[in-house]
Amino acid sequence: LVVSLAGVAFVAVQVLSVLTSLEIDWRNPIEEVLALARALSFDLDGLRLACAISASPQMLLGFRFIVAIGCAPVVFLALWLKRRRMPELELRVEFTNAMGMVVSTLFITVVLACTSPLMCYQHPEGSGSSVRSTPSVLCWEGDEHLSLVVQSVVYLCAIPLPFFAATVLTTLRLPRWTASNTPGSLRRLKESRFLFVRFAPERYYYGIIFQARSLLLCLVPIVFTSLALQVLSLGILMLTFGVVQQQLNPWRKRFV
């Protein structure tokens, strides 16, 4: 229960980080809350560290991506040490579940990190646009932004999109694995436990809805350049998914 509550709370804070991509002059106390959200999304510009380390935009983007998924070696080492004390531990199963839970929890952070070069804001009087996270880079002008876009697409294809596709595919195959009694099906059920452990058995499919909401929220600042459309779209998405969640009540634990 505690882990589930912590995960849901962490995701809720990450949702706020989407608001930092909007061209709004926030005031306290909202500004301080969004600063925390930026910290959780590893935005060096928001943390005022970009100038301190004098890194190129490509290095900053790579840093945000690596930090977001860089816990894999630490998780593997911890599980390997645990296996030395517990030989019966299935290392592959536990590592898959641990990293799956990490990526699921940090999904918004990872997507925002990958798509930051695609989020632009308009200059005054419509004289071009700049990347919001790196204002010195002009959008769709020159090789620097092109290299950032290529880097962004590579990162998206490396983690977020395959993870979302795997979530959908695993969820669709779950009924067949549950009905089967083969060793392979049992192993797959164990490896995909992180996708379903938070949800009630009859709402096993809610993981798809949960990840789809996160993905769509992150895409709003890219698809719409108008602030009015961005705010309207975010409001509609949050309201729609809030109603869906209220109607389905998908959580395994009532207190979640």
C-alpha atoms as a PDB file:
ATOM      1  CA  LEU A   1       0.000   0.000   0.000  1.00  0.00           C
ATOM      2  CA  VAL A   2       2.767   2.434   0.941  1.00  0.00           C
ATOM      3  CA  VAL A   3       4.666   1.711  -2.293  1.00  0.00           C
ATOM      4  CA  SER A   4       1.512   2.155  -4.366  1.00  0.00           C
ATOM      5  CA  LEU A   5       0.666   5.453  -2.675  1.00  0.00           C
ATOM      6  CA  ALA A   6       4.240   6.703  -3.136  1.00  0.00           C
ATOM      7  CA  GLY A   7       4.191   5.753  -6.822  1.00  0.00           C
ATOM      8  CA  VAL A   8       0.865   7.472  -7.473  1.00  0.00           C
ATOM      9  CA  ALA A   9       1.993  10.597  -5.584  1.00  0.00           C
ATOM     10  CA  PHE A  10       5.260  10.704  -7.533  1.00  0.00           C
ATOM     11  CA  VAL A  11       3.416  10.434 -10.842  1.00  0.00           C
ATOM     12  CA  ALA A  12       1.045  13.207  -9.747  1.00  0.00           C
ATOM     13  CA  VAL A  13       4.014  15.508  -9.067  1.00  0.00           C
ATOM     14  CA  GLN A  14       5.453  14.641 -12.482  1.00  0.00           C
ATOM     15  CA  VAL A  15       2.186  15.686 -14.126  1.00  0.00           C
ATOM     16  CA  LEU A  16       2.913  19.175 -12.820  1.00  0.00           C
ATOM     17  CA  SER A  17       6.200  19.166 -14.738  1.00  0.00           C
ATOM     18  CA  VAL A  18       4.149  19.269 -17.942  1.00  0.00           C
ATOM     19  CA  LEU A  19       2.946  22.718 -16.843  1.00  0.00           C
ATOM     20  CA  THR A  20       6.546  23.982 -16.817  1.00  0.00           C
ATOM     21  CA  SER A  21       6.624  23.521 -20.589  1.00  0.00           C
ATOM     22  CA  LEU A  22       3.886  26.139 -21.001  1.00  0.00           C
ATOM     23  CA  GLU A  23       4.743  29.780 -21.639  1.00  0.00           C
ATOM     24  CA  ILE A  24       3.151  31.016 -18.420  1.00  0.00           C
ATOM     25  CA  ASP A  25       4.756  33.367 -15.903  1.00  0.00           C
ATOM     26  CA  TRP A  26       3.960  31.446 -12.736  1.00  0.00           C
ATOM     27  CA  ARG A  27       3.962  33.161  -9.333  1.00  0.00           C
ATOM     28  CA  ASN A  28       4.579  31.792  -5.848  1.00  0.00           C
ATOM     29  CA  PRO A  29       3.616  29.442  -4.353  1.00  0.00           C
ATOM     30  CA  ILE A  30       2.912  27.700  -7.684  1.00  0.00           C
ATOM     31  CA  GLU A  31       6.371  28.666  -8.944  1.00  0.00           C
ATOM     32  CA  GLU A  32       8.043  26.820  -6.062  1.00  0.00           C
ATOM     33  CA  VAL A  33       5.892  23.734  -6.579  1.00  0.00           C
ATOM     34  CA  LEU A  34       6.768  23.678 -10.281  1.00  0.00           C
ATOM     35  CA  ALA A  35      10.441  24.066  -9.382  1.00  0.00           C
ATOM     36  CA  LEU A  36      10.148  20.758  -7.525  1.00  0.00           C
ATOM     37  CA  ALA A  37       8.490  19.235 -10.572  1.00  0.00           C
ATOM     38  CA  ARG A  38      11.371  20.459 -12.745  1.00  0.00           C
ATOM     39  CA  ALA A  39      13.844  18.870 -10.359  1.00  0.00           C
ATOM     40  CA  LEU A  40      12.041  15.551 -10.709  1.00  0.00           C
ATOM     41  CA  SER A  41      12.219  15.848 -14.503  1.00  0.00           C
ATOM     42  CA  PHE A  42      15.986  16.521 -14.324  1.00  0.00           C
ATOM     43  CA  ASP A  43      15.681  19.878 -16.098  1.00  0.00           C
ATOM     44  CA  LEU A  44      19.104  21.471 -15.596  1.00  0.00           C
ATOM     45  CA  ASP A  45      17.928  24.781 -17.047  1.00  0.00           C
ATOM     46  CA  GLY A  46      15.088  24.886 -14.560  1.00  0.00           C
ATOM     47  CA  LEU A  47      17.535  24.042 -11.761  1.00  0.00           C
ATOM     48  CA  ARG A  48      19.882  26.832 -12.954  1.00  0.00           C
ATOM     49  CA  LEU A  49      22.699  24.316 -13.456  1.00  0.00           C
ATOM     50  CA  ALA A  50      22.999  24.464 -17.235  1.00  0.00           C
ATOM     51  CA  CYS A  51      25.296  27.488 -17.194  1.00  0.00           C
ATOM     52  CA  ALA A  52      27.322  26.163 -14.286  1.00  0.00           C
ATOM     53  CA  ILE A  53      28.467  23.052 -16.135  1.00  0.00           C
ATOM     54  CA  SER A  54      28.868  24.798 -19.541  1.00  0.00           C
ATOM     55  CA  ALA A  55      27.490  21.841 -21.504  1.00  0.00           C
ATOM     56  CA  SER A  56      26.182  21.816 -25.052  1.00  0.00           C
ATOM     57  CA  PRO A  57      22.432  21.336 -25.676  1.00  0.00           C
ATOM     58  CA  GLN A  58      23.152  17.802 -26.933  1.00  0.00           C
ATOM     59  CA  MET A  59      24.995  16.954 -23.703  1.00  0.00           C
ATOM     60  CA  LEU A  60      22.198  18.405 -21.577  1.00  0.00           C
ATOM     61  CA  LEU A  61      19.607  16.334 -23.413  1.00  0.00           C
ATOM     62  CA  GLY A  62      21.745  13.217 -23.035  1.00  0.00           C
ATOM     63  CA  PHE A  63      22.200  13.948 -19.336  1.00  0.00           C
ATOM     64  CA  ARG A  64      18.449  14.179 -18.733  1.00  0.00           C
ATOM     65  CA  PHE A  65      17.876  10.896 -20.554  1.00  0.00           C
ATOM     66  CA  ILE A  66      20.721   9.005 -18.860  1.00  0.00           C
ATOM     67  CA  VAL A  67      19.781  10.197 -15.366  1.00  0.00           C
ATOM     68  CA  ALA A  68      16.165   9.170 -15.930  1.00  0.00           C
ATOM     69  CA  ILE A  69      17.060   5.540 -16.726  1.00  0.00           C
ATOM     70  CA  GLY A  70      20.574   5.370 -15.241  1.00  0.00           C
ATOM     71  CA  CYS A  71      19.481   3.449 -12.164  1.00  0.00           C
ATOM     72  CA  ALA A  72      19.532   0.128 -14.066  1.00  0.00           C
ATOM     73  CA  PRO A  73      23.112  -0.819 -13.018  1.00  0.00           C
ATOM     74  CA  VAL A  74      22.340   0.071  -9.400  1.00  0.00           C
ATOM     75  CA  VAL A  75      19.161  -2.034  -9.439  1.00  0.00           C
ATOM     76  CA  PHE A  76      20.973  -4.968 -11.032  1.00  0.00           C
ATOM     77  CA  LEU A  77      23.824  -4.790  -8.498  1.00  0.00           C
ATOM     78  CA  ALA A  78      21.384  -4.657  -5.570  1.00  0.00           C
ATOM     79  CA  LEU A  79      19.478  -7.690  -6.877  1.00  0.00           C
ATOM     80  CA  TRP A  80      22.710  -9.575  -7.599  1.00  0.00           C
ATOM     81  CA  LEU A  81      23.876  -9.016  -4.032  1.00  0.00           C
ATOM     82  CA  LYS A  82      20.461 -10.086  -2.756  1.00  0.00           C
ATOM     83  CA  ARG A  83      20.664 -13.255  -4.836  1.00  0.00           C
ATOM     84  CA  ARG A  84      23.940 -14.190  -3.144  1.00  0.00           C
ATOM     85  CA  ARG A  85      22.029 -14.330   0.153  1.00  0.00           C
ATOM     86  CA  MET A  86      18.906 -15.828  -1.442  1.00  0.00           C
ATOM     87  CA  PRO A  87      19.930 -18.317  -4.163  1.00  0.00           C
ATOM     88  CA  GLU A  88      16.296 -19.048  -4.992  1.00  0.00           C
ATOM     89  CA  LEU A  89      15.802 -15.456  -6.195  1.00  0.00           C
ATOM     90  CA  GLU A  90      14.946 -15.275  -9.897  1.00  0.00           C
ATOM     91  CA  LEU A  91      17.269 -12.483 -10.981  1.00  0.00           C
ATOM     92  CA  ARG A  92      15.717 -11.945 -14.420  1.00  0.00           C
ATOM     93  CA  VAL A  93      12.183 -11.802 -13.049  1.00  0.00           C
ATOM     94  CA  GLU A  94      13.068  -9.412 -10.229  1.00  0.00           C
ATOM     95  CA  PHE A  95      15.178  -7.150 -12.462  1.00  0.00           C
ATOM     96  CA  THR A  96      12.402  -6.944 -15.067  1.00  0.00           C
ATOM     97  CA  ASN A  97       9.843  -6.012 -12.419  1.00  0.00           C
ATOM     98  CA  ALA A  98      12.110  -3.506 -10.706  1.00  0.00           C
ATOM     99  CA  MET A  99      13.062  -1.691 -13.913  1.00  0.00           C
ATOM    100  CA  GLY A 100       9.508  -1.917 -15.211  1.00  0.00           C
ATOM    101  CA  MET A 101       8.253  -0.202 -12.079  1.00  0.00           C
ATOM    102  CA  VAL A 102      10.972   2.461 -12.340  1.00  0.00           C
ATOM    103  CA  VAL A 103      10.184   3.271 -15.988  1.00  0.00           C
ATOM    104  CA  SER A 104       6.447   3.191 -15.309  1.00  0.00           C
ATOM    105  CA  THR A 105       6.833   5.613 -12.410  1.00  0.00           C
ATOM    106  CA  LEU A 106       9.243   7.887 -14.303  1.00  0.00           C
ATOM    107  CA  PHE A 107       7.408   7.621 -17.623  1.00  0.00           C
ATOM    108  CA  ILE A 108       6.424  11.294 -17.775  1.00  0.00           C
ATOM    109  CA  THR A 109       9.933  12.379 -16.803  1.00  0.00           C
ATOM    110  CA  VAL A 110      11.502  10.196 -19.488  1.00  0.00           C
ATOM    111  CA  VAL A 111       9.091  11.373 -22.202  1.00  0.00           C
ATOM    112  CA  LEU A 112       9.579  15.040 -21.271  1.00  0.00           C
ATOM    113  CA  ALA A 113      13.349  14.571 -21.338  1.00  0.00           C
ATOM    114  CA  CYS A 114      13.202  12.914 -24.760  1.00  0.00           C
ATOM    115  CA  THR A 115      10.829  15.441 -26.325  1.00  0.00           C
ATOM    116  CA  SER A 116      12.257  18.667 -24.858  1.00  0.00           C
ATOM    117  CA  PRO A 117      13.896  19.690 -28.195  1.00  0.00           C
ATOM    118  CA  LEU A 118      10.443  19.555 -29.823  1.00  0.00           C
ATOM    119  CA  MET A 119       8.892  22.024 -27.363  1.00  0.00           C
ATOM    120  CA  CYS A 120       9.245  25.531 -28.772  1.00  0.00           C
ATOM    121  CA  TYR A 121       7.945  28.951 -27.833  1.00  0.00           C
ATOM    122  CA  GLN A 122       7.241  31.880 -30.131  1.00  0.00           C
ATOM    123  CA  HIS A 123       9.365  35.015 -30.077  1.00  0.00           C
ATOM    124  CA  PRO A 124       7.615  38.374 -29.614  1.00  0.00           C
ATOM    125  CA  GLU A 125       5.828  39.612 -32.747  1.00  0.00           C
ATOM    126  CA  GLY A 126       6.168  36.168 -34.338  1.00  0.00           C
ATOM    127  CA  SER A 127       9.846  36.553 -35.263  1.00  0.00           C
ATOM    128  CA  GLY A 128      10.681  32.854 -35.033  1.00  0.00           C
ATOM    129  CA  SER A 129      10.793  30.429 -32.122  1.00  0.00           C
ATOM    130  CA  SER A 130      13.290  28.851 -29.721  1.00  0.00           C
ATOM    131  CA  VAL A 131      13.554  25.562 -27.847  1.00  0.00           C
ATOM    132  CA  ARG A 132      12.018  26.186 -24.441  1.00  0.00           C
ATOM    133  CA  SER A 133      14.653  24.231 -22.516  1.00  0.00           C
ATOM    134  CA  THR A 134      17.507  25.826 -24.541  1.00  0.00           C
ATOM    135  CA  PRO A 135      16.455  29.319 -25.708  1.00  0.00           C
ATOM    136  CA  SER A 136      19.733  29.849 -27.589  1.00  0.00           C
ATOM    137  CA  VAL A 137      18.683  27.162 -30.099  1.00  0.00           C
ATOM    138  CA  LEU A 138      16.261  28.331 -32.797  1.00  0.00           C
ATOM    139  CA  CYS A 139      13.561  25.818 -33.703  1.00  0.00           C
ATOM    140  CA  TRP A 140      13.773  24.252 -37.144  1.00  0.00           C
ATOM    141  CA  GLU A 141      16.683  26.474 -38.127  1.00  0.00           C
ATOM    142  CA  GLY A 142      20.250  25.252 -38.565  1.00  0.00           C
ATOM    143  CA  ASP A 143      22.025  22.001 -37.846  1.00  0.00           C
ATOM    144  CA  GLU A 144      22.012  22.372 -34.064  1.00  0.00           C
ATOM    145  CA  HIS A 145      18.260  21.961 -33.715  1.00  0.00           C
ATOM    146  CA  LEU A 146      18.237  19.217 -36.341  1.00  0.00           C
ATOM    147  CA  SER A 147      20.787  17.233 -34.330  1.00  0.00           C
ATOM    148  CA  LEU A 148      18.679  17.700 -31.185  1.00  0.00           C
ATOM    149  CA  VAL A 149      15.563  16.476 -33.002  1.00  0.00           C
ATOM    150  CA  VAL A 150      17.400  13.372 -34.255  1.00  0.00           C
ATOM    151  CA  GLN A 151      18.704  12.755 -30.749  1.00  0.00           C
ATOM    152  CA  SER A 152      15.189  13.180 -29.398  1.00  0.00           C
ATOM    153  CA  VAL A 153      13.708  10.653 -31.846  1.00  0.00           C
ATOM    154  CA  VAL A 154      16.440   8.127 -31.015  1.00  0.00           C
ATOM    155  CA  TYR A 155      15.750   8.457 -27.292  1.00  0.00           C
ATOM    156  CA  LEU A 156      11.993   8.137 -27.832  1.00  0.00           C
ATOM    157  CA  CYS A 157      12.524   4.935 -29.817  1.00  0.00           C
ATOM    158  CA  ALA A 158      14.923   3.608 -27.186  1.00  0.00           C
ATOM    159  CA  ILE A 159      12.701   3.654 -24.082  1.00  0.00           C
ATOM    160  CA  PRO A 160       9.258   5.372 -23.991  1.00  0.00           C
ATOM    161  CA  LEU A 161       7.670   4.111 -27.204  1.00  0.00           C
ATOM    162  CA  PRO A 162       8.876   0.481 -26.847  1.00  0.00           C
ATOM    163  CA  PHE A 163       7.759   0.507 -23.196  1.00  0.00           C
ATOM    164  CA  PHE A 164       4.282   1.737 -24.121  1.00  0.00           C
ATOM    165  CA  ALA A 165       4.052  -0.840 -26.932  1.00  0.00           C
ATOM    166  CA  ALA A 166       5.189  -3.582 -24.535  1.00  0.00           C
ATOM    167  CA  THR A 167       2.551  -2.445 -22.022  1.00  0.00           C
ATOM    168  CA  VAL A 168      -0.203  -2.761 -24.623  1.00  0.00           C
ATOM    169  CA  LEU A 169       1.044  -6.109 -25.952  1.00  0.00           C
ATOM    170  CA  THR A 170       1.537  -7.627 -22.500  1.00  0.00           C
ATOM    171  CA  THR A 171      -1.906  -6.483 -21.350  1.00  0.00           C
ATOM    172  CA  LEU A 172      -3.574  -7.997 -24.428  1.00  0.00           C
ATOM    173  CA  ARG A 173      -1.795 -11.308 -23.853  1.00  0.00           C
ATOM    174  CA  LEU A 174      -2.487 -11.483 -20.112  1.00  0.00           C
ATOM    175  CA  PRO A 175      -5.793 -13.445 -20.356  1.00  0.00           C
ATOM    176  CA  ARG A 176      -4.106 -16.102 -22.502  1.00  0.00           C
ATOM    177  CA  TRP A 177      -1.168 -16.419 -20.119  1.00  0.00           C
ATOM    178  CA  THR A 178      -3.510 -16.616 -17.135  1.00  0.00           C
ATOM    179  CA  ALA A 179      -5.534 -19.401 -18.760  1.00  0.00           C
ATOM    180  CA  SER A 180      -2.399 -21.337 -19.653  1.00  0.00           C
ATOM    181  CA  ASN A 181      -0.445 -23.435 -17.168  1.00  0.00           C
ATOM    182  CA  THR A 182       2.814 -23.745 -19.073  1.00  0.00           C
ATOM    183  CA  PRO A 183       6.159 -22.764 -17.485  1.00  0.00           C
ATOM    184  CA  GLY A 184       6.634 -20.076 -20.127  1.00  0.00           C
ATOM    185  CA  SER A 185       3.289 -18.439 -19.336  1.00  0.00           C
ATOM    186  CA  LEU A 186       3.960 -18.530 -15.600  1.00  0.00           C
ATOM    187  CA  ARG A 187       7.352 -16.909 -16.125  1.00  0.00           C
ATOM    188  CA  ARG A 188       5.831 -14.142 -18.245  1.00  0.00           C
ATOM    189  CA  LEU A 189       3.191 -13.509 -15.583  1.00  0.00           C
ATOM    190  CA  LYS A 190       5.939 -13.107 -13.007  1.00  0.00           C
ATOM    191  CA  GLU A 191       7.972 -10.785 -15.245  1.00  0.00           C
ATOM    192  CA  SER A 192       4.984  -8.536 -15.980  1.00  0.00           C
ATOM    193  CA  ARG A 193       3.786  -8.335 -12.379  1.00  0.00           C
ATOM    194  CA  PHE A 194       4.741  -4.652 -12.136  1.00  0.00           C
ATOM    195  CA  LEU A 195       2.094  -3.743 -14.753  1.00  0.00           C
ATOM    196  CA  PHE A 196      -0.825  -5.200 -12.831  1.00  0.00           C
ATOM    197  CA  VAL A 197       0.083  -5.257  -9.142  1.00  0.00           C
ATOM    198  CA  ARG A 198      -1.470  -1.823  -8.476  1.00  0.00           C
ATOM    199  CA  PHE A 199      -4.792  -2.570 -10.162  1.00  0.00           C
ATOM    200  CA  ALA A 200      -7.784  -4.722  -9.271  1.00  0.00           C
ATOM    201  CA  PRO A 201      -7.936  -8.016 -11.218  1.00  0.00           C
ATOM    202  CA  GLU A 202     -10.990  -6.926 -13.207  1.00  0.00           C
ATOM    203  CA  ARG A 203      -9.207  -3.671 -14.131  1.00  0.00           C
ATOM    204  CA  TYR A 204      -5.945  -5.281 -15.250  1.00  0.00           C
ATOM    205  CA  TYR A 205      -6.059  -3.252 -18.481  1.00  0.00           C
ATOM    206  CA  TYR A 206      -5.857   0.107 -16.691  1.00  0.00           C
ATOM    207  CA  GLY A 207      -2.085   0.205 -17.131  1.00  0.00           C
ATOM    208  CA  ILE A 208      -2.664   1.051 -20.812  1.00  0.00           C
ATOM    209  CA  ILE A 209      -4.976   3.937 -19.881  1.00  0.00           C
ATOM    210  CA  PHE A 210      -2.533   5.145 -17.233  1.00  0.00           C
ATOM    211  CA  GLN A 211       0.428   5.232 -19.626  1.00  0.00           C
ATOM    212  CA  ALA A 212      -1.668   6.679 -22.477  1.00  0.00           C
ATOM    213  CA  ARG A 213      -2.683   9.587 -20.258  1.00  0.00           C
ATOM    214  CA  SER A 214       0.952  10.309 -19.403  1.00  0.00           C
ATOM    215  CA  LEU A 215       2.013  10.116 -23.047  1.00  0.00           C
ATOM    216  CA  LEU A 216      -0.796  12.395 -24.264  1.00  0.00           C
ATOM    217  CA  LEU A 217      -0.093  14.991 -21.573  1.00  0.00           C
ATOM    218  CA  CYS A 218       3.532  15.173 -22.668  1.00  0.00           C
ATOM    219  CA  LEU A 219       2.567  15.550 -26.323  1.00  0.00           C
ATOM    220  CA  VAL A 220       0.256  18.548 -25.785  1.00  0.00           C
ATOM    221  CA  PRO A 221       3.072  21.179 -25.673  1.00  0.00           C
ATOM    222  CA  ILE A 222       4.462  19.702 -28.910  1.00  0.00           C
ATOM    223  CA  VAL A 223       1.260  19.373 -30.902  1.00  0.00           C
ATOM    224  CA  PHE A 224      -0.127  22.804 -29.939  1.00  0.00           C
ATOM    225  CA  THR A 225       1.953  25.971 -30.009  1.00  0.00           C
ATOM    226  CA  SER A 226      -0.886  28.240 -28.901  1.00  0.00           C
ATOM    227  CA  LEU A 227      -0.978  28.716 -25.122  1.00  0.00           C
ATOM    228  CA  ALA A 228      -4.774  28.799 -25.149  1.00  0.00           C
ATOM    229  CA  LEU A 229      -4.968  25.464 -26.970  1.00  0.00           C
ATOM    230  CA  GLN A 230      -2.358  23.951 -24.672  1.00  0.00           C
ATOM    231  CA  VAL A 231      -4.262  24.926 -21.526  1.00  0.00           C
ATOM    232  CA  LEU A 232      -7.590  23.828 -23.028  1.00  0.00           C
ATOM    233  CA  SER A 233      -6.165  20.475 -24.169  1.00  0.00           C
ATOM    234  CA  LEU A 234      -4.516  19.752 -20.825  1.00  0.00           C
ATOM    235  CA  GLY A 235      -7.760  20.600 -19.032  1.00  0.00           C
ATOM    236  CA  ILE A 236      -9.809  18.314 -21.281  1.00  0.00           C
ATOM    237  CA  LEU A 237      -7.324  15.446 -20.902  1.00  0.00           C
ATOM    238  CA  MET A 238      -7.131  15.731 -17.108  1.00  0.00           C
ATOM    239  CA  LEU A 239     -10.920  15.981 -16.800  1.00  0.00           C
ATOM    240  CA  THR A 240     -11.533  13.048 -19.162  1.00  0.00           C
ATOM    241  CA  PHE A 241      -9.054  10.699 -17.518  1.00  0.00           C
ATOM    242  CA  GLY A 242     -10.175  11.843 -14.069  1.00  0.00           C
ATOM    243  CA  VAL A 243     -13.765  10.843 -14.876  1.00  0.00           C
ATOM    244  CA  VAL A 244     -12.602   7.519 -16.342  1.00  0.00           C
ATOM    245  CA  GLN A 245     -10.574   6.768 -13.223  1.00  0.00           C
ATOM    246  CA  GLN A 246     -13.455   7.703 -10.952  1.00  0.00           C
ATOM    247  CA  GLN A 247     -15.862   5.456 -12.847  1.00  0.00           C
ATOM    248  CA  LEU A 248     -13.538   2.466 -13.123  1.00  0.00           C
ATOM    249  CA  ASN A 249     -11.973   2.745  -9.649  1.00  0.00           C
ATOM    250  CA  PRO A 250      -9.063   0.590 -10.860  1.00  0.00           C
ATOM    251  CA  TRP A 251      -6.878   0.473  -7.765  1.00  0.00           C
ATOM    252  CA  ARG A 252      -6.337  -2.802  -5.973  1.00  0.00           C
ATOM    253  CA  LYS A 253      -6.232  -1.069  -2.598  1.00  0.00           C
ATOM    254  CA  ARG A 254      -9.295   0.950  -1.654  1.00  0.00           C
ATOM    255  CA  PHE A 255      -7.197   3.682  -0.014  1.00  0.00           C
ATOM    256  CA  VAL A 256      -5.361   4.382  -3.283  1.00  0.00           C
END
